[in-house]
Amino acid sequence: MIIHTSGPTQHNNLVPYPFTGTRAAPTAARPTVIWLTGLSAAGKSTIVDSLNPVLQARGLTTCILDGDSVRTGLCRDLSFSAEDREENVRRVAEVAALMVEAGLTVMVALISPTRAARKLARSIVGSARFVEVFVDVPLAVAEARDPKGLYRRARAGGIAGFTGIDSAYEPPEFPELHIRSDEVEVQRAVRMIDDWLLARG
Ligand code: ADP
């Protein structure tokens, strides 16, 4: 596995060693980052949780990077400011890039609200192995689901800058997959992603 930087750093004393032969051995399936974006409660984590055993049953080694989980560890120093949200996406993309380089199938469930941050993620991972899945749901449906009570708290003024309430969500323009989770059952959404991966080869 090669740890690579994706852009300029503030240091001028870093010279990455030109490692050779560190790529994972080729497997039957192409390692991929499946990046689910959408509003809170759109269904990203639920779909990933059901997709995981399907991919594992096909012999893939998988990993899940979930928004709430990374914010308790890797990104626990970050706030929900615009800059920190972008940094959150960037870090997750860097980790996903390392994992996919090691041969894993990576599922990312992250609101990742801005097109710019998702574009950055795609460039860090590499477009050829990045599958953007828009888990789309009307705000009213997400708010009615509210599995964590976050919309209720945000409406009551308890959470500033909550995506969809007082912070914008920019829908993807050209996602590889567009899933309307208010129209499609979880298992059907899983099939859509798996079929897409199988069709791509
Ligand atoms: P997110 O990860 O996008 O924040 P979650 O997966 O945590 O969303 O929550 C989505 C909620 O919506 C869950 O309570 C889930 O059971 C429910 N839900 C209802 N229908 C669907 C569907 N078709 N796809 C995904 N989730 C759904």
PDB file of C-alpha atoms and ligand atoms in Angstrom:
ATOM      1  CA  MET A   1       0.000   0.000   0.000  1.00  0.00           C
ATOM      2  CA  ILE A   2       1.387   3.393  -0.905  1.00  0.00           C
ATOM      3  CA  ILE A   3       0.486   6.381   1.201  1.00  0.00           C
ATOM      4  CA  HIS A   4       0.253   9.225  -1.231  1.00  0.00           C
ATOM      5  CA  THR A   5      -0.676  12.830  -0.885  1.00  0.00           C
ATOM      6  CA  SER A   6      -3.335  14.261  -3.117  1.00  0.00           C
ATOM      7  CA  GLY A   7      -2.318  17.858  -3.097  1.00  0.00           C
ATOM      8  CA  PRO A   8       0.114  20.412  -1.841  1.00  0.00           C
ATOM      9  CA  THR A   9       1.018  20.343   1.833  1.00  0.00           C
ATOM     10  CA  GLN A  10       2.336  23.048   4.058  1.00  0.00           C
ATOM     11  CA  HIS A  11       5.648  21.176   4.346  1.00  0.00           C
ATOM     12  CA  ASN A  12       8.499  21.364   1.878  1.00  0.00           C
ATOM     13  CA  ASN A  13      10.556  18.614   3.475  1.00  0.00           C
ATOM     14  CA  LEU A  14       8.415  15.636   2.413  1.00  0.00           C
ATOM     15  CA  VAL A  15       9.788  13.386  -0.287  1.00  0.00           C
ATOM     16  CA  PRO A  16       7.592  10.281  -0.604  1.00  0.00           C
ATOM     17  CA  TYR A  17       9.691   7.149  -1.058  1.00  0.00           C
ATOM     18  CA  PRO A  18       9.068   5.611  -4.512  1.00  0.00           C
ATOM     19  CA  PHE A  19       7.868   2.233  -3.244  1.00  0.00           C
ATOM     20  CA  THR A  20       7.561  -0.487  -5.837  1.00  0.00           C
ATOM     21  CA  GLY A  21       5.405  -3.590  -5.988  1.00  0.00           C
ATOM     22  CA  THR A  22       3.124  -2.570  -3.166  1.00  0.00           C
ATOM     23  CA  ARG A  23      -0.143  -2.823  -5.018  1.00  0.00           C
ATOM     24  CA  ALA A  24      -2.488  -5.547  -3.843  1.00  0.00           C
ATOM     25  CA  ALA A  25      -2.465  -8.697  -5.946  1.00  0.00           C
ATOM     26  CA  PRO A  26      -5.144  -8.454  -8.619  1.00  0.00           C
ATOM     27  CA  THR A  27      -8.446 -10.031  -7.668  1.00  0.00           C
ATOM     28  CA  ALA A  28     -11.353 -11.083  -9.836  1.00  0.00           C
ATOM     29  CA  ALA A  29     -13.318  -7.961  -8.992  1.00  0.00           C
ATOM     30  CA  ARG A  30     -12.008  -4.458  -9.425  1.00  0.00           C
ATOM     31  CA  PRO A  31     -11.517  -2.733  -6.055  1.00  0.00           C
ATOM     32  CA  THR A  32     -13.956   0.111  -5.851  1.00  0.00           C
ATOM     33  CA  VAL A  33     -15.046   2.931  -3.606  1.00  0.00           C
ATOM     34  CA  ILE A  34     -18.832   3.071  -3.448  1.00  0.00           C
ATOM     35  CA  TRP A  35     -19.578   6.578  -2.219  1.00  0.00           C
ATOM     36  CA  LEU A  36     -23.123   7.126  -0.932  1.00  0.00           C
ATOM     37  CA  THR A  37     -24.155  10.738  -0.565  1.00  0.00           C
ATOM     38  CA  GLY A  38     -27.466  12.185   0.553  1.00  0.00           C
ATOM     39  CA  LEU A  39     -29.318  13.913   3.349  1.00  0.00           C
ATOM     40  CA  SER A  40     -29.215  12.631   6.890  1.00  0.00           C
ATOM     41  CA  ALA A  41     -31.765   9.775   7.142  1.00  0.00           C
ATOM     42  CA  ALA A  42     -31.747   9.269   3.380  1.00  0.00           C
ATOM     43  CA  GLY A  43     -30.783   5.659   4.045  1.00  0.00           C
ATOM     44  CA  LYS A  44     -27.045   5.578   3.310  1.00  0.00           C
ATOM     45  CA  SER A  45     -26.023   3.532   6.356  1.00  0.00           C
ATOM     46  CA  THR A  46     -29.030   1.225   6.093  1.00  0.00           C
ATOM     47  CA  ILE A  47     -28.287   0.451   2.441  1.00  0.00           C
ATOM     48  CA  VAL A  48     -24.567  -0.060   3.090  1.00  0.00           C
ATOM     49  CA  ASP A  49     -25.367  -2.396   5.982  1.00  0.00           C
ATOM     50  CA  SER A  50     -27.441  -4.579   3.640  1.00  0.00           C
ATOM     51  CA  LEU A  51     -25.020  -4.288   0.728  1.00  0.00           C
ATOM     52  CA  ASN A  52     -22.059  -5.446   2.804  1.00  0.00           C
ATOM     53  CA  PRO A  53     -23.016  -9.145   3.158  1.00  0.00           C
ATOM     54  CA  VAL A  54     -23.984  -9.304  -0.517  1.00  0.00           C
ATOM     55  CA  LEU A  55     -20.530  -8.158  -1.576  1.00  0.00           C
ATOM     56  CA  GLN A  56     -18.837 -10.403   0.977  1.00  0.00           C
ATOM     57  CA  ALA A  57     -20.781 -13.384  -0.326  1.00  0.00           C
ATOM     58  CA  ARG A  58     -19.205 -12.686  -3.703  1.00  0.00           C
ATOM     59  CA  GLY A  59     -15.766 -13.003  -2.102  1.00  0.00           C
ATOM     60  CA  LEU A  60     -15.004  -9.310  -1.788  1.00  0.00           C
ATOM     61  CA  THR A  61     -13.198  -7.970   1.243  1.00  0.00           C
ATOM     62  CA  THR A  62     -15.124  -4.931   2.312  1.00  0.00           C
ATOM     63  CA  CYS A  63     -14.811  -1.976   4.612  1.00  0.00           C
ATOM     64  CA  ILE A  64     -17.366   0.601   5.697  1.00  0.00           C
ATOM     65  CA  LEU A  65     -16.517   4.228   6.370  1.00  0.00           C
ATOM     66  CA  ASP A  66     -19.587   5.741   7.985  1.00  0.00           C
ATOM     67  CA  GLY A  67     -19.995   9.440   8.720  1.00  0.00           C
ATOM     68  CA  ASP A  68     -20.910   9.162  12.368  1.00  0.00           C
ATOM     69  CA  SER A  69     -18.177   6.588  13.020  1.00  0.00           C
ATOM     70  CA  VAL A  70     -15.363   8.565  11.435  1.00  0.00           C
ATOM     71  CA  ARG A  71     -16.411  11.606  13.397  1.00  0.00           C
ATOM     72  CA  THR A  72     -15.793   9.735  16.655  1.00  0.00           C
ATOM     73  CA  GLY A  73     -12.228   8.864  15.625  1.00  0.00           C
ATOM     74  CA  LEU A  74     -10.395   9.889  12.479  1.00  0.00           C
ATOM     75  CA  CYS A  75     -12.224  13.211  12.278  1.00  0.00           C
ATOM     76  CA  ARG A  76     -13.145  13.843  15.888  1.00  0.00           C
ATOM     77  CA  ASP A  77     -11.300  17.161  15.903  1.00  0.00           C
ATOM     78  CA  LEU A  78     -13.512  18.545  13.125  1.00  0.00           C
ATOM     79  CA  SER A  79     -16.560  20.768  13.476  1.00  0.00           C
ATOM     80  CA  PHE A  80     -19.448  21.123  11.038  1.00  0.00           C
ATOM     81  CA  SER A  81     -18.159  24.380   9.564  1.00  0.00           C
ATOM     82  CA  ALA A  82     -17.897  24.449   5.767  1.00  0.00           C
ATOM     83  CA  GLU A  83     -14.103  24.111   5.933  1.00  0.00           C
ATOM     84  CA  ASP A  84     -14.188  21.220   8.383  1.00  0.00           C
ATOM     85  CA  ARG A  85     -16.877  19.422   6.399  1.00  0.00           C
ATOM     86  CA  GLU A  86     -14.643  19.573   3.366  1.00  0.00           C
ATOM     87  CA  GLU A  87     -11.718  18.342   5.456  1.00  0.00           C
ATOM     88  CA  ASN A  88     -13.927  15.517   6.755  1.00  0.00           C
ATOM     89  CA  VAL A  89     -14.644  14.416   3.182  1.00  0.00           C
ATOM     90  CA  ARG A  90     -10.997  14.771   2.187  1.00  0.00           C
ATOM     91  CA  ARG A  91      -9.760  12.571   5.042  1.00  0.00           C
ATOM     92  CA  VAL A  92     -12.334   9.891   4.364  1.00  0.00           C
ATOM     93  CA  ALA A  93     -11.396   9.957   0.681  1.00  0.00           C
ATOM     94  CA  GLU A  94      -7.707   9.604   1.520  1.00  0.00           C
ATOM     95  CA  VAL A  95      -8.415   6.598   3.747  1.00  0.00           C
ATOM     96  CA  ALA A  96     -10.711   5.106   1.111  1.00  0.00           C
ATOM     97  CA  ALA A  97      -7.940   5.571  -1.460  1.00  0.00           C
ATOM     98  CA  LEU A  98      -5.496   3.638   0.714  1.00  0.00           C
ATOM     99  CA  MET A  99      -7.998   0.866   1.268  1.00  0.00           C
ATOM    100  CA  VAL A 100      -8.944   0.508  -2.369  1.00  0.00           C
ATOM    101  CA  GLU A 101      -5.256   0.448  -3.235  1.00  0.00           C
ATOM    102  CA  ALA A 102      -4.925  -2.491  -0.841  1.00  0.00           C
ATOM    103  CA  GLY A 103      -7.653  -4.328  -2.735  1.00  0.00           C
ATOM    104  CA  LEU A 104     -10.693  -3.649  -0.569  1.00  0.00           C
ATOM    105  CA  THR A 105     -14.169  -2.748  -1.686  1.00  0.00           C
ATOM    106  CA  VAL A 106     -14.909   0.386   0.304  1.00  0.00           C
ATOM    107  CA  MET A 107     -18.381   1.646   1.112  1.00  0.00           C
ATOM    108  CA  VAL A 108     -18.594   5.248   2.245  1.00  0.00           C
ATOM    109  CA  ALA A 109     -21.797   6.549   3.838  1.00  0.00           C
ATOM    110  CA  LEU A 110     -21.270  10.258   4.219  1.00  0.00           C
ATOM    111  CA  ILE A 111     -23.633  13.193   3.671  1.00  0.00           C
ATOM    112  CA  SER A 112     -20.786  14.930   1.775  1.00  0.00           C
ATOM    113  CA  PRO A 113     -23.083  17.845   0.969  1.00  0.00           C
ATOM    114  CA  THR A 114     -21.085  19.827  -1.566  1.00  0.00           C
ATOM    115  CA  ARG A 115     -20.264  19.044  -5.183  1.00  0.00           C
ATOM    116  CA  ALA A 116     -16.782  20.469  -4.683  1.00  0.00           C
ATOM    117  CA  ALA A 117     -15.964  18.064  -1.848  1.00  0.00           C
ATOM    118  CA  ARG A 118     -17.314  15.065  -3.768  1.00  0.00           C
ATOM    119  CA  LYS A 119     -15.297  16.118  -6.792  1.00  0.00           C
ATOM    120  CA  LEU A 120     -12.235  16.254  -4.550  1.00  0.00           C
ATOM    121  CA  ALA A 121     -13.039  12.792  -3.196  1.00  0.00           C
ATOM    122  CA  ARG A 122     -13.351  11.439  -6.731  1.00  0.00           C
ATOM    123  CA  SER A 123     -10.002  12.927  -7.696  1.00  0.00           C
ATOM    124  CA  ILE A 124      -8.294  11.519  -4.574  1.00  0.00           C
ATOM    125  CA  VAL A 125      -9.665   8.015  -5.143  1.00  0.00           C
ATOM    126  CA  GLY A 126      -9.371   8.114  -8.934  1.00  0.00           C
ATOM    127  CA  SER A 127     -12.411   8.360 -11.162  1.00  0.00           C
ATOM    128  CA  ALA A 128     -12.039   4.825 -12.556  1.00  0.00           C
ATOM    129  CA  ARG A 129     -12.725   3.255  -9.181  1.00  0.00           C
ATOM    130  CA  PHE A 130     -15.153   5.771  -7.719  1.00  0.00           C
ATOM    131  CA  VAL A 131     -18.876   5.079  -7.877  1.00  0.00           C
ATOM    132  CA  GLU A 132     -21.038   7.953  -6.678  1.00  0.00           C
ATOM    133  CA  VAL A 133     -24.433   6.823  -5.432  1.00  0.00           C
ATOM    134  CA  PHE A 134     -26.981   9.529  -4.759  1.00  0.00           C
ATOM    135  CA  VAL A 135     -29.375   8.301  -2.068  1.00  0.00           C
ATOM    136  CA  ASP A 136     -32.152  10.718  -2.780  1.00  0.00           C
ATOM    137  CA  VAL A 137     -35.138  11.423  -0.617  1.00  0.00           C
ATOM    138  CA  PRO A 138     -37.381  14.474  -0.217  1.00  0.00           C
ATOM    139  CA  LEU A 139     -36.467  16.474   2.846  1.00  0.00           C
ATOM    140  CA  ALA A 140     -39.971  15.934   4.243  1.00  0.00           C
ATOM    141  CA  VAL A 141     -39.516  12.151   4.136  1.00  0.00           C
ATOM    142  CA  ALA A 142     -36.077  12.311   5.752  1.00  0.00           C
ATOM    143  CA  GLU A 143     -37.531  14.544   8.414  1.00  0.00           C
ATOM    144  CA  ALA A 144     -40.446  12.200   9.032  1.00  0.00           C
ATOM    145  CA  ARG A 145     -38.060   9.234   9.396  1.00  0.00           C
ATOM    146  CA  ASP A 146     -35.660  11.099  11.672  1.00  0.00           C
ATOM    147  CA  PRO A 147     -34.186   7.890  13.169  1.00  0.00           C
ATOM    148  CA  LYS A 148     -31.769   9.794  15.380  1.00  0.00           C
ATOM    149  CA  GLY A 149     -34.048  12.715  16.251  1.00  0.00           C
ATOM    150  CA  LEU A 150     -31.598  15.100  14.600  1.00  0.00           C
ATOM    151  CA  TYR A 151     -34.132  16.956  12.442  1.00  0.00           C
ATOM    152  CA  ARG A 152     -36.317  17.539  15.476  1.00  0.00           C
ATOM    153  CA  ARG A 153     -33.346  18.952  17.358  1.00  0.00           C
ATOM    154  CA  ALA A 154     -32.262  21.061  14.366  1.00  0.00           C
ATOM    155  CA  ARG A 155     -35.801  22.500  13.949  1.00  0.00           C
ATOM    156  CA  ALA A 156     -35.801  23.356  17.626  1.00  0.00           C
ATOM    157  CA  GLY A 157     -32.600  25.306  17.144  1.00  0.00           C
ATOM    158  CA  GLY A 158     -30.438  22.730  18.886  1.00  0.00           C
ATOM    159  CA  ILE A 159     -28.120  22.012  15.951  1.00  0.00           C
ATOM    160  CA  ALA A 160     -26.701  24.852  13.887  1.00  0.00           C
ATOM    161  CA  GLY A 161     -25.879  24.275  10.224  1.00  0.00           C
ATOM    162  CA  PHE A 162     -27.819  21.045   9.865  1.00  0.00           C
ATOM    163  CA  THR A 163     -27.842  19.837   6.267  1.00  0.00           C
ATOM    164  CA  GLY A 164     -31.212  20.375   4.620  1.00  0.00           C
ATOM    165  CA  ILE A 165     -32.425  22.742   7.352  1.00  0.00           C
ATOM    166  CA  ASP A 166     -29.993  25.628   7.516  1.00  0.00           C
ATOM    167  CA  SER A 167     -27.117  24.277   5.481  1.00  0.00           C
ATOM    168  CA  ALA A 168     -27.383  23.403   1.803  1.00  0.00           C
ATOM    169  CA  TYR A 169     -27.228  19.954   0.258  1.00  0.00           C
ATOM    170  CA  GLU A 170     -26.070  20.085  -3.357  1.00  0.00           C
ATOM    171  CA  PRO A 171     -27.468  17.083  -5.226  1.00  0.00           C
ATOM    172  CA  PRO A 172     -25.041  15.313  -7.551  1.00  0.00           C
ATOM    173  CA  GLU A 173     -25.452  16.263 -11.202  1.00  0.00           C
ATOM    174  CA  PHE A 174     -24.004  13.111 -12.714  1.00  0.00           C
ATOM    175  CA  PRO A 175     -23.966  10.317 -10.123  1.00  0.00           C
ATOM    176  CA  GLU A 176     -23.231   6.828 -11.408  1.00  0.00           C
ATOM    177  CA  LEU A 177     -26.392   5.740  -9.597  1.00  0.00           C
ATOM    178  CA  HIS A 178     -29.467   7.614  -8.421  1.00  0.00           C
ATOM    179  CA  ILE A 179     -31.594   5.808  -5.835  1.00  0.00           C
ATOM    180  CA  ARG A 180     -34.887   7.272  -4.629  1.00  0.00           C
ATOM    181  CA  SER A 181     -35.070   5.696  -1.192  1.00  0.00           C
ATOM    182  CA  ASP A 182     -38.684   6.816  -0.733  1.00  0.00           C
ATOM    183  CA  GLU A 183     -39.672   4.790  -3.802  1.00  0.00           C
ATOM    184  CA  VAL A 184     -37.291   1.846  -3.632  1.00  0.00           C
ATOM    185  CA  GLU A 185     -37.033  -0.758  -0.863  1.00  0.00           C
ATOM    186  CA  VAL A 186     -33.649  -1.289   0.801  1.00  0.00           C
ATOM    187  CA  GLN A 187     -33.097  -4.666  -0.870  1.00  0.00           C
ATOM    188  CA  ARG A 188     -33.917  -3.188  -4.269  1.00  0.00           C
ATOM    189  CA  ALA A 189     -31.409  -0.395  -3.658  1.00  0.00           C
ATOM    190  CA  VAL A 190     -28.802  -3.026  -2.785  1.00  0.00           C
ATOM    191  CA  ARG A 191     -29.607  -4.866  -6.028  1.00  0.00           C
ATOM    192  CA  MET A 192     -29.225  -1.664  -8.029  1.00  0.00           C
ATOM    193  CA  ILE A 193     -25.724  -1.086  -6.680  1.00  0.00           C
ATOM    194  CA  ASP A 194     -24.673  -4.714  -6.994  1.00  0.00           C
ATOM    195  CA  ASP A 195     -26.051  -4.937 -10.535  1.00  0.00           C
ATOM    196  CA  TRP A 196     -24.178  -1.792 -11.477  1.00  0.00           C
ATOM    197  CA  LEU A 197     -20.909  -3.261 -10.153  1.00  0.00           C
ATOM    198  CA  LEU A 198     -21.510  -6.574 -11.925  1.00  0.00           C
ATOM    199  CA  ALA A 199     -22.366  -4.853 -15.198  1.00  0.00           C
ATOM    200  CA  ARG A 200     -19.202  -2.805 -15.021  1.00  0.00           C
ATOM    201  CA  GLY A 201     -17.187  -5.986 -14.421  1.00  0.00           C
TER     202      GLY A 201
HETATM  203  P1  ADP B   1     -28.348   7.958   6.702  1.00  0.00           P
HETATM  204  O1  ADP B   1     -27.215   6.970   6.867  1.00  0.00           O
HETATM  205  O2  ADP B   1     -28.529   8.377   5.266  1.00  0.00           O
HETATM  206  O3  ADP B   1     -28.279   9.102   7.655  1.00  0.00           O
HETATM  207  P2  ADP B   1     -29.919   5.931   7.965  1.00  0.00           P
HETATM  208  O4  ADP B   1     -29.620   4.709   7.154  1.00  0.00           O
HETATM  209  O5  ADP B   1     -29.192   6.108   9.268  1.00  0.00           O
HETATM  210  O6  ADP B   1     -29.696   7.206   7.022  1.00  0.00           O
HETATM  211  O7  ADP B   1     -31.455   6.035   8.266  1.00  0.00           O
HETATM  212  C1  ADP B   1     -32.420   5.829   7.256  1.00  0.00           C
HETATM  213  C2  ADP B   1     -33.744   5.444   7.908  1.00  0.00           C
HETATM  214  O8  ADP B   1     -34.736   5.313   6.875  1.00  0.00           O
HETATM  215  C3  ADP B   1     -33.662   4.113   8.618  1.00  0.00           C
HETATM  216  O9  ADP B   1     -34.443   4.205   9.796  1.00  0.00           O
HETATM  217  C4  ADP B   1     -34.298   3.152   7.603  1.00  0.00           C
HETATM  218  O10 ADP B   1     -34.856   2.026   8.222  1.00  0.00           O
HETATM  219  C5  ADP B   1     -35.345   4.021   6.937  1.00  0.00           C
HETATM  220  N1  ADP B   1     -35.724   3.633   5.571  1.00  0.00           N
HETATM  221  C6  ADP B   1     -36.982   3.465   5.138  1.00  0.00           C
HETATM  222  N2  ADP B   1     -37.021   3.103   3.827  1.00  0.00           N
HETATM  223  C7  ADP B   1     -35.734   3.055   3.433  1.00  0.00           C
HETATM  224  C8  ADP B   1     -35.114   2.746   2.183  1.00  0.00           C
HETATM  225  N3  ADP B   1     -35.831   2.415   1.115  1.00  0.00           N
HETATM  226  N4  ADP B   1     -33.759   2.790   2.112  1.00  0.00           N
HETATM  227  C9  ADP B   1     -33.028   3.134   3.204  1.00  0.00           C
HETATM  228  N5  ADP B   1     -33.550   3.431   4.409  1.00  0.00           N
HETATM  229  C10 ADP B   1     -34.900   3.401   4.540  1.00  0.00           C
END
